[in-house]
XYZ file of C-alpha atoms in Angstrom:
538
model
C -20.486 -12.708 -3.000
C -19.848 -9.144 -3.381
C -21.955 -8.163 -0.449
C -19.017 -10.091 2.026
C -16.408 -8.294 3.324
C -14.823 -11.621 4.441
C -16.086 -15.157 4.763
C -18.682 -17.083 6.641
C -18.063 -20.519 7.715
C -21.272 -22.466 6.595
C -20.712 -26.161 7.486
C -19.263 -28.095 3.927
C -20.146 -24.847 1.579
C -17.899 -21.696 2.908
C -19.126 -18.215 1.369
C -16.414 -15.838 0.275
C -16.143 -12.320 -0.504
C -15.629 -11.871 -4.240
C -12.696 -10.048 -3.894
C -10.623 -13.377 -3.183
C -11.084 -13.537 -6.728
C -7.791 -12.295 -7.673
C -5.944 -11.653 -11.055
C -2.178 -11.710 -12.140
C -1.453 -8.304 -10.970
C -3.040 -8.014 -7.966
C -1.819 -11.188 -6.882
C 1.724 -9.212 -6.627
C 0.401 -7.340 -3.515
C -2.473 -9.539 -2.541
C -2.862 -12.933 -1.061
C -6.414 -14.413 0.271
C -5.233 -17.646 0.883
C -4.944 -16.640 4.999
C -9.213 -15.923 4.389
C -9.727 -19.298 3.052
C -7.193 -20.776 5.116
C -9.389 -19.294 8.000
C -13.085 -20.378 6.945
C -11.518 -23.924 6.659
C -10.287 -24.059 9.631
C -13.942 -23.182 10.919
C -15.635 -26.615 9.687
C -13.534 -27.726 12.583
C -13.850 -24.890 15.081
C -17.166 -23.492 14.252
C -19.215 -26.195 12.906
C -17.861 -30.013 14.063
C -16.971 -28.454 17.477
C -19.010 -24.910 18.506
C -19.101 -22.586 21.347
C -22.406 -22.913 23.395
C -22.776 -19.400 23.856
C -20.863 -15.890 22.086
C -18.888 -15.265 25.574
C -16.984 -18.053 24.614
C -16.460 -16.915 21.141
C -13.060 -17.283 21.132
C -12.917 -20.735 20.509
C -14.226 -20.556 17.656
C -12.841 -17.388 15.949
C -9.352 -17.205 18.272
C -9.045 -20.895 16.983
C -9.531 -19.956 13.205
C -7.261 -16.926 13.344
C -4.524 -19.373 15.074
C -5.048 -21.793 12.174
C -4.126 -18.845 9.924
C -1.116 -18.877 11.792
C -0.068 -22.473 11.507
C -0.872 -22.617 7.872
C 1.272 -19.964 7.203
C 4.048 -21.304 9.056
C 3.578 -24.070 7.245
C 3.069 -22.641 3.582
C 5.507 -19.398 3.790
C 7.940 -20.194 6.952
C 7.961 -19.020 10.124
C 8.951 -15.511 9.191
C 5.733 -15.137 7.380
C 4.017 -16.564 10.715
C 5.409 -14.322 13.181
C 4.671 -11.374 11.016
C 1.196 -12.108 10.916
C 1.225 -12.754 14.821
C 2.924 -9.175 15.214
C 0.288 -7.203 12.893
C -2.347 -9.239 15.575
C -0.564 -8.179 18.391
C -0.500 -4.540 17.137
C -4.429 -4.314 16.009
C -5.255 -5.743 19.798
C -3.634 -3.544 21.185
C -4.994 -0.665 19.345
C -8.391 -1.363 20.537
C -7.661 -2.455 23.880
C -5.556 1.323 24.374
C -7.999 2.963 22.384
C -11.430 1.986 22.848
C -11.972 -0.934 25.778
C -10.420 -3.492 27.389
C -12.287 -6.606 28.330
C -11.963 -10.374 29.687
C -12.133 -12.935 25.913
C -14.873 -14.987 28.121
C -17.122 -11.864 28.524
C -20.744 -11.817 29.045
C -21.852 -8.168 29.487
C -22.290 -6.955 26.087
C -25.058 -4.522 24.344
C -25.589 -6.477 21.068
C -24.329 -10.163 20.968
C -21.938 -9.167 17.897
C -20.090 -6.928 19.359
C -17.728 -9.743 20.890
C -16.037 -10.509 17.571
C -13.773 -7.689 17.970
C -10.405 -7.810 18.337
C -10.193 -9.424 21.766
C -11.714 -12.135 20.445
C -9.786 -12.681 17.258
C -6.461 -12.058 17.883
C -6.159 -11.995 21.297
C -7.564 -14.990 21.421
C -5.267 -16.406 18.715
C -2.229 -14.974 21.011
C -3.623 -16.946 23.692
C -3.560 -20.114 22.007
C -0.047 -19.622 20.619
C 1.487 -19.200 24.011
C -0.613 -22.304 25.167
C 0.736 -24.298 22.004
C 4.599 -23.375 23.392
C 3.451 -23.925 26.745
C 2.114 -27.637 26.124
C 5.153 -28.214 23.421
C 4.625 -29.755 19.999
C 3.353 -33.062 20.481
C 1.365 -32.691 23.502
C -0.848 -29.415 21.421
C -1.560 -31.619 18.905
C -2.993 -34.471 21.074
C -5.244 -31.992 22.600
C -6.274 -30.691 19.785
C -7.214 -34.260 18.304
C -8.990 -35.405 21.795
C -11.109 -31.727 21.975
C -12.606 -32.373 18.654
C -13.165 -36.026 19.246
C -14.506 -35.647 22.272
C -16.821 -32.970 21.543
C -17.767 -33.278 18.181
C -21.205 -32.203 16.737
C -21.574 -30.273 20.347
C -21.356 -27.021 21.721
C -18.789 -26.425 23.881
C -17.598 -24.100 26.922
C -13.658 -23.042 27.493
C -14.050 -24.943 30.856
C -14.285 -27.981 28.389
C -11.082 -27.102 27.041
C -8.639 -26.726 29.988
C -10.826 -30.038 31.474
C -9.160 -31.969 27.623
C -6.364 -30.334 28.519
C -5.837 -31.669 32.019
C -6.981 -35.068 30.777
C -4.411 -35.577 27.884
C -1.505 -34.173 30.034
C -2.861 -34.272 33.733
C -1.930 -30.725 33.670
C -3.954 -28.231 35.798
C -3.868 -25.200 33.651
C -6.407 -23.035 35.195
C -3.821 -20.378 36.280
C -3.227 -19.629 32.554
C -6.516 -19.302 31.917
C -7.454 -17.393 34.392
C -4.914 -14.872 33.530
C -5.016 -14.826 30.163
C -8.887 -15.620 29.157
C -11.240 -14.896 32.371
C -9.244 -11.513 33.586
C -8.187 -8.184 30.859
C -5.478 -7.307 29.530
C -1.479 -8.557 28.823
C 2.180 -7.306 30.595
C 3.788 -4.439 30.099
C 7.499 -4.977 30.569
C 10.080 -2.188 31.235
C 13.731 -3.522 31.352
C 16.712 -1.747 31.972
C 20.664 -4.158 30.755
C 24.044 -3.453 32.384
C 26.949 -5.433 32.003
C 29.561 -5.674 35.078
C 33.084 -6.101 34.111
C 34.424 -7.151 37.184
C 31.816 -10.335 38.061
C 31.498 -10.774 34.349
C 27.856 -10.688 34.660
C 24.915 -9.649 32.791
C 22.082 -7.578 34.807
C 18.730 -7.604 33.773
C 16.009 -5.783 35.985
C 12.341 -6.330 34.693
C 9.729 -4.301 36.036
C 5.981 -4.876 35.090
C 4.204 -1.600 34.389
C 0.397 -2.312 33.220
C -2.421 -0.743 35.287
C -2.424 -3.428 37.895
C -6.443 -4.193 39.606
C -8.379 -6.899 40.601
C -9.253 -7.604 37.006
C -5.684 -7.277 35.365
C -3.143 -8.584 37.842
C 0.812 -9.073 38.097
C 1.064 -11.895 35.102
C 2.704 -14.884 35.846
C 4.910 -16.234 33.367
C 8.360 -17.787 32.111
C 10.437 -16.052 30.078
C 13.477 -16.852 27.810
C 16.558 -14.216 28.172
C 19.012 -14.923 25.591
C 22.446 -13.772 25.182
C 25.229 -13.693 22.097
C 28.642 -13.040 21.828
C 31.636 -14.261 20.449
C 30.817 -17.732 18.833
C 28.615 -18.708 22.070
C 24.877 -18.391 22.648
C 23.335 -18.882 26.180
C 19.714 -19.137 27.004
C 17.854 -18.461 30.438
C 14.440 -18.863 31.327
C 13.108 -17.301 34.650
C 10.112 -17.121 36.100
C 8.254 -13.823 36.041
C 5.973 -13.405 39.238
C 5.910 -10.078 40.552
C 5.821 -6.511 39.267
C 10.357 -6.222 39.637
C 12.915 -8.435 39.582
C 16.592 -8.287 39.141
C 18.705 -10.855 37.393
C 21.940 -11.914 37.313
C 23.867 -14.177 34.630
C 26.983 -14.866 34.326
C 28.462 -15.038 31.182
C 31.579 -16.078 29.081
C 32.562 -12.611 28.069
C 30.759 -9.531 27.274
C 27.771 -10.149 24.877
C 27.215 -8.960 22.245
C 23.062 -8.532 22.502
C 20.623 -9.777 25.170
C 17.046 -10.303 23.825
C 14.135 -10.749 26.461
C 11.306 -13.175 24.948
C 13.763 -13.663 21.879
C 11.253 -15.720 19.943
C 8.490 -13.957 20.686
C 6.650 -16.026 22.487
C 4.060 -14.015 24.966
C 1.854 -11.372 24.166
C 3.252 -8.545 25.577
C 4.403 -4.574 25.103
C 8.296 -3.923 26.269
C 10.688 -1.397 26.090
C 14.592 -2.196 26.448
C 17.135 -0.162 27.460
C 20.305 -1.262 26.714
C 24.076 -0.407 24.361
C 23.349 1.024 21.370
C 25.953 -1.322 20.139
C 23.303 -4.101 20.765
C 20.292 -2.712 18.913
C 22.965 -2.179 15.805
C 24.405 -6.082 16.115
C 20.677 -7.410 16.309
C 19.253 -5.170 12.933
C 21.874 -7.133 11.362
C 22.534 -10.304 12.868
C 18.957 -11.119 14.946
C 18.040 -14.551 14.486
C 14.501 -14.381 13.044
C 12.627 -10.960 10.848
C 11.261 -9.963 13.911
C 14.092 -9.304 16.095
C 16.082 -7.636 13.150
C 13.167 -5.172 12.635
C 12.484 -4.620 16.258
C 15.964 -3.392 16.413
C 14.911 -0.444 13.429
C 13.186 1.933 15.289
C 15.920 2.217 18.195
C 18.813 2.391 15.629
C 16.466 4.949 13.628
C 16.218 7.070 17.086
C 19.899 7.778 17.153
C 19.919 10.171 13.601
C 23.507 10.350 13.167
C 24.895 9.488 9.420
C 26.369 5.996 10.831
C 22.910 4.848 11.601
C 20.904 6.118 8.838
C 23.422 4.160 6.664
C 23.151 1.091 8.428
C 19.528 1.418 8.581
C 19.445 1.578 4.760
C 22.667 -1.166 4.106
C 20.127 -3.522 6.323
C 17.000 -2.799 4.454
C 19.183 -3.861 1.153
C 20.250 -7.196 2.492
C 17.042 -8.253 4.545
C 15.946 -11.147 3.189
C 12.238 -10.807 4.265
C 9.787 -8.328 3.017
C 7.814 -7.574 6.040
C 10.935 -7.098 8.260
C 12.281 -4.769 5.338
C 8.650 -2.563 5.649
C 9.140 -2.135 9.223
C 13.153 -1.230 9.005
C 11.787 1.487 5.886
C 8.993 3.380 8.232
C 12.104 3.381 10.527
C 14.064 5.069 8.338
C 11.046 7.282 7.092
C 10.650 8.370 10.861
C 13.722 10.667 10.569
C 12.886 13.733 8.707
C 16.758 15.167 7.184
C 17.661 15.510 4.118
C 20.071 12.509 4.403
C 17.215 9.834 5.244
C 14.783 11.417 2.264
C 18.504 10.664 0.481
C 18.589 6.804 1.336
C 14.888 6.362 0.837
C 15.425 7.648 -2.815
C 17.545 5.451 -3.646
C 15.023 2.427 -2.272
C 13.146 2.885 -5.081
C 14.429 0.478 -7.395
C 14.002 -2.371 -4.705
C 12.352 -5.286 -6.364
C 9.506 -6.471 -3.982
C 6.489 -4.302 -4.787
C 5.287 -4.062 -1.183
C 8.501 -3.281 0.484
C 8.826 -0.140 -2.627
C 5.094 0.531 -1.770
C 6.247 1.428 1.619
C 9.581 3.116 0.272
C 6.900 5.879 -1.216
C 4.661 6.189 1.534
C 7.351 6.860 3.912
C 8.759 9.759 0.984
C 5.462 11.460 1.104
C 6.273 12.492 4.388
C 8.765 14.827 3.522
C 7.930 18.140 2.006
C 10.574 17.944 -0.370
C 11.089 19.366 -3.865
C 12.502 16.610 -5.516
C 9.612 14.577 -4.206
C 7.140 14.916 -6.981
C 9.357 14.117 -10.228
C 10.416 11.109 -8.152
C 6.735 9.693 -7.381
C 4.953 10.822 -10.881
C 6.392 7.873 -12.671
C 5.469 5.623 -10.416
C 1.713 7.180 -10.187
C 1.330 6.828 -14.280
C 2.101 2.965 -14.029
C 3.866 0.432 -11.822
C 3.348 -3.179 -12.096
C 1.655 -3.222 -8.616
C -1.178 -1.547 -8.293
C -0.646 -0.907 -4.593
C 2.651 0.814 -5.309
C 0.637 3.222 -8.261
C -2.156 3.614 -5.692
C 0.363 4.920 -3.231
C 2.364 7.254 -5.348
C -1.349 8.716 -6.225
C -1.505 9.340 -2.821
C 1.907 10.638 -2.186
C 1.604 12.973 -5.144
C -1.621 14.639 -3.683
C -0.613 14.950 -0.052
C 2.341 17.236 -1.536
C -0.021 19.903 -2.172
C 1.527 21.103 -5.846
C -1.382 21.775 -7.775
C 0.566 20.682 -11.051
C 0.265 16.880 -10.196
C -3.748 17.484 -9.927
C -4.440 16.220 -13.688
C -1.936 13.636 -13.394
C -4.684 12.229 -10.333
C -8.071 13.125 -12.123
C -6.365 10.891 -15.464
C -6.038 8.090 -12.874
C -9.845 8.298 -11.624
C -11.206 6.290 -14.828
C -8.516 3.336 -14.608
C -9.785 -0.022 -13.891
C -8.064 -2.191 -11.471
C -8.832 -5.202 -8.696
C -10.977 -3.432 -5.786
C -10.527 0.208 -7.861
C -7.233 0.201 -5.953
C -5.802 2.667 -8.301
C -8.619 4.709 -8.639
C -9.368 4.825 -5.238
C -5.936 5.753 -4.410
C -6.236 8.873 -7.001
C -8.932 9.599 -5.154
C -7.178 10.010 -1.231
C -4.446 12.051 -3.380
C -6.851 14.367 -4.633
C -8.402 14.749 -1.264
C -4.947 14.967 0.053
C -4.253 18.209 -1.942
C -7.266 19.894 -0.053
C -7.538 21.825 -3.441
C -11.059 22.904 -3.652
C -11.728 22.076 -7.113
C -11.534 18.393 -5.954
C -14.448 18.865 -3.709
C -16.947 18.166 -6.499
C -14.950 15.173 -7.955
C -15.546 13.804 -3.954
C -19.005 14.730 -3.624
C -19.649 12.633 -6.817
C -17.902 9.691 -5.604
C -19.552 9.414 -2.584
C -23.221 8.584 -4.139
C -24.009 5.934 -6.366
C -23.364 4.112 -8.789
C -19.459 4.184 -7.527
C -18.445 1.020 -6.218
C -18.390 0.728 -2.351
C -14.457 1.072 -2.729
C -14.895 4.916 -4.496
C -17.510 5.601 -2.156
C -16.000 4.935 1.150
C -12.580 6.957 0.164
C -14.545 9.289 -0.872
C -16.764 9.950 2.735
C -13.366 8.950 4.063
C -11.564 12.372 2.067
C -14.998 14.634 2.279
C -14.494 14.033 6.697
C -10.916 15.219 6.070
C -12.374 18.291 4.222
C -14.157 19.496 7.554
C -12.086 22.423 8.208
C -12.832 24.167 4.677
C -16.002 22.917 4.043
C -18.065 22.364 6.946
C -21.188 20.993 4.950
C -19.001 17.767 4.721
C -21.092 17.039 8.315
C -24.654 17.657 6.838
C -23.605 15.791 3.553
C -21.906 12.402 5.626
C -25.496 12.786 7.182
C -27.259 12.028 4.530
C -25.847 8.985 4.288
C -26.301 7.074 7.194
C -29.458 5.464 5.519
C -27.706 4.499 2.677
C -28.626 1.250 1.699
C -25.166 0.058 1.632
C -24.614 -0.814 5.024
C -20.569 -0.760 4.767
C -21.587 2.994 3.550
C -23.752 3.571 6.288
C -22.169 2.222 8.939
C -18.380 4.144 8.113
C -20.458 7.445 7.700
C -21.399 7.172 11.124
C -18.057 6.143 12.583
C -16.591 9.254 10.960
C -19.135 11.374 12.098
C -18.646 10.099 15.688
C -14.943 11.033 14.967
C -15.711 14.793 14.112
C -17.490 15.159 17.211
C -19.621 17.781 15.695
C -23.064 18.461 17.261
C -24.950 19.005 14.256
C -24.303 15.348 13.898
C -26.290 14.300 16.857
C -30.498 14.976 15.200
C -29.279 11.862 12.664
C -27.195 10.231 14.582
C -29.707 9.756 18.095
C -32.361 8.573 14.910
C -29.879 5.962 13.945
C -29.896 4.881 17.588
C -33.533 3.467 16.981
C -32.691 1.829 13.721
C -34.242 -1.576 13.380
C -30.566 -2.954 12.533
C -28.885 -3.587 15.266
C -25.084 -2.443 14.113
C -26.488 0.517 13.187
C -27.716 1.025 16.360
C -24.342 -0.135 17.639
C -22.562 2.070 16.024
C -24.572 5.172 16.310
C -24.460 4.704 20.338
C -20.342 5.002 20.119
C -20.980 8.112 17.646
C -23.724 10.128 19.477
C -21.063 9.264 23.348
C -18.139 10.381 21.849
C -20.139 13.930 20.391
C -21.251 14.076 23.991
C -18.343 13.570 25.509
C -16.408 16.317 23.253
C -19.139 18.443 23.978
C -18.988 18.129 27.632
C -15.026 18.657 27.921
C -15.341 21.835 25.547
C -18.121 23.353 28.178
C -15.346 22.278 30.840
C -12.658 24.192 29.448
C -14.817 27.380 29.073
C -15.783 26.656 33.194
């Protein structure tokens, strides 16, 4: 159904999105089989086995995303798993730093769908991956067997959960739930490595730096610390309890790299201090994607000519796609001359969405070269993700020669309009003012809901040279498009302009109640703009 923007788990007949509906080319940037991988996992968590009520919504949405997870694993390796868990980690985090932070088993809530958010998704997913480790392989899958046995064709409470839990392993793990499902937030690790010649030991002090209250404590966990050097591996696991401690191993020799939580294995934010010897030996030699590309953004810190080079020798050999994205916006992330260099000569890599990211991370650079290097790939590529993105790139350089290149591109038919939509950001990108009407158009019907949401998207960027853009984006908050509706008010909420606030506070009574959702966030963050500009002028 083209009215979906994802699935819906109705029991024996799931309802897609009809964008799953993929053909040859898109299928080089775009795989859907994590969506339907997700909805099936609902007839199990969802429909056989439900949550009684939507504070314990987790269960069944942190269950389906953690499916995802294990199909993947299974289907594309566990390289392909973990990078899905890291892009989860990353978009809970976002909201949790940037809008709230909140227990997964919440029951103070406004609308009742405002708990599947990203708490309850991925977190919740997280949550379930560090039980699966924590019970170990077989154990998981027992549970998992005797919770839908047990409880099938009911609703169900996570206090039925850790009670299967305790029966099947006669394990009391109410600590970790309390922790990690009744209280906010995850650890925040700061760690500091020194090596001491004389006792031959490796020091490790971990100090945990999160906002620590009543409602997000010290976090109790164990923790793998694993060390390499020359042809020997040793692994440690400690106990983390308080908010420092200071370890001591002792070790064959020097290592060559410590990792702390080497696998990944709890949700958590860290920095690492340690030789930049180490960060260089894991980018090359780490174990799994994620460690290698973890390592990029420290070795892309340094800037000298040595690391730039190894950066770009590692991006060349890395066998997995995501790890080589994250090692590229590494490399992007130093603006010289030599790193616009290396990432010019990424351009013949093979895999269409690490070369998608190659050209994103060039349209950084203000650079003169930049535009004969990115118009070929604008005209045609075979990915349409990697022609969208040159479109893009193209615009945001601001050379008013590439401008019919990008209107030529407005009329080509792809999956989603991913080309033309991408034409479209570059033309907004150019903040020429002949583009303005092109926008405007695109905004309205009949464009598809893909034109039309770049194109409110671009006109909100336009706010500094056209200030009508606020009155326009207005207009459309009773579109009957909902995904229309609904991102025009975001983005006026964003603005924070006050001429916003007559539509916006009639939104607020809106008989839908996203709408009214949404409007609320809009109309307090105006307000709050509004009151720290009348502070500054106190």
């Amino acid at each position: 159904m083209a009215e979906y923007p994802g699935g819906m788990e109705h029991t024996t007949c799931t309802t897609q999105t009809d964008a799953i509906l993929i053909d040859k080319r898109a299928a080089l940037d775009n795989d859907l089989d994590l969506l339907v991988a997700h909805e099936l996992a609902h007839q199990w968590f969802g429909d056989l086995v439900t949550c009684r009520d939507w504070s314990h919504a987790w269960l069944n949405e942190g269950f389906a995303t953690y499916f995802e997870v294990l199909f993947q694993k299974h289907d594309k390796g566990g390289d392909e798993a973990d990078y899905e868990l890291y892009h989860n980690a990353k978009v809970y985090f976002d909201e949790e730093s940037r809008r709230y932070r909140r227990p997964i088993v919440c029951n103070t809530f406004k609308y009742p769908w405002t708990v599947f958010d990203r708490h309850t998704y991925e977190k919740g997913c997280w949550v379930l991956r560090m039980l699966h480790n924590e019970l170990g392989e077989d154990l998981w899958w027992k549970v998992i067997n005797h919770y839908l046995r047990k409880f099938r064709d009911q609703s169900v409470e996570t206090a039925d959960l850790i009670e299967t839990i305790e029966e099947v392993s006669g394990r009391n793990l109410k600590p970790f739930f309390d922790q990690w499902i009744f209280k906010n937030g995850h650890p925040s690790f700061r760690l500091h490595y020194g090596w001491d010649a004389k006792t031959k030991k490796g020091n490790l002090w971990v100090l945990q730096t999160q906002d620590i209250s009543q409602d997000c404590p010290l976090f109790k966990t164990s923790v793998e610390v694993r060390f390499t050097g020359p042809g020997w591996t040793k692994n440690f696991k400690e106990k983390i309890s308080e908010k420092e401690h200071r370890f001591s191993f002792r070790l064959p020799s020097e290592p060559f790299n410590v990792e702390f939580d080497p696998d990944h294995l709890i949700l958590k934010k860290m920095t690492l201090r340690k030789p930049q010897k180490m960060w260089a030996f894991q980018l090359i030699k780490g174990r799994s994607a994620w460690s290698r590309f973890a390592a990029a953004a420290p070795v892309a810190q340094w800037g000298d000519a040595a690391s730039l080079e190894m950066l770009e020798r590692a991006i060349r050999r890395e066998p997995f796609w995501g790890a080589a994205c994250e090692m590229v916006r590494a490399l992007g992330s130093v603006k010289t001359e030599s790193a616009f260099q290396r990432l010019k000569g990424l351009l013949k890599i093979k895999n269409p969405k690490v070369r998608r990211v190659v050209i994103e991370a060039l349209s950084q650079f203000s650079h003169p070269a930049a535009g004969p290097l990115l118009a070929p790939f604008a005209r045609r590529d075979p990915s349409l993700h990697v022609q969208a993105e040159a479109c893009r790139a193209l615009g945001a350089l601001r050379d008013p020669k590439w401008l019919p290149l990008l209107r030529s591109k407005l009329k080509e038919r792809s999956y989603r309009d991913v080309v033309s939509s991408g034409a479209l950001s570059g033309l907004a990108s150019s903040r020429d003012v002949s583009a303005l009407e092109i926008l405007r158009r695109n905004s309205l019907p009949p464009h598809s809901a893909y034109h039309r949401l770049t194109a409110i998207r671009a006109l909100s960027d336009y706010y500094k040279i056209w200030p009508d853009a606020v009155p326009w984006i207005c207009n459309l908050i009773t579109d009957p498009d909902e995904r229309v509706n609904l991102y025009a008010i975001t983005l006026l909420g964003q603005l924070e302009d006050e001429r916003a606030l007559g539509a916006l506070q009639t939104a607020q009574k809106d008989p839908n109640s996203r709408v009214r959702a949404y409007a609320d966030e809009a109309v307090e963050k105006i307000s709050a703009g509004i009151e720290a500009k009348n502070n500054k002028k106190k």
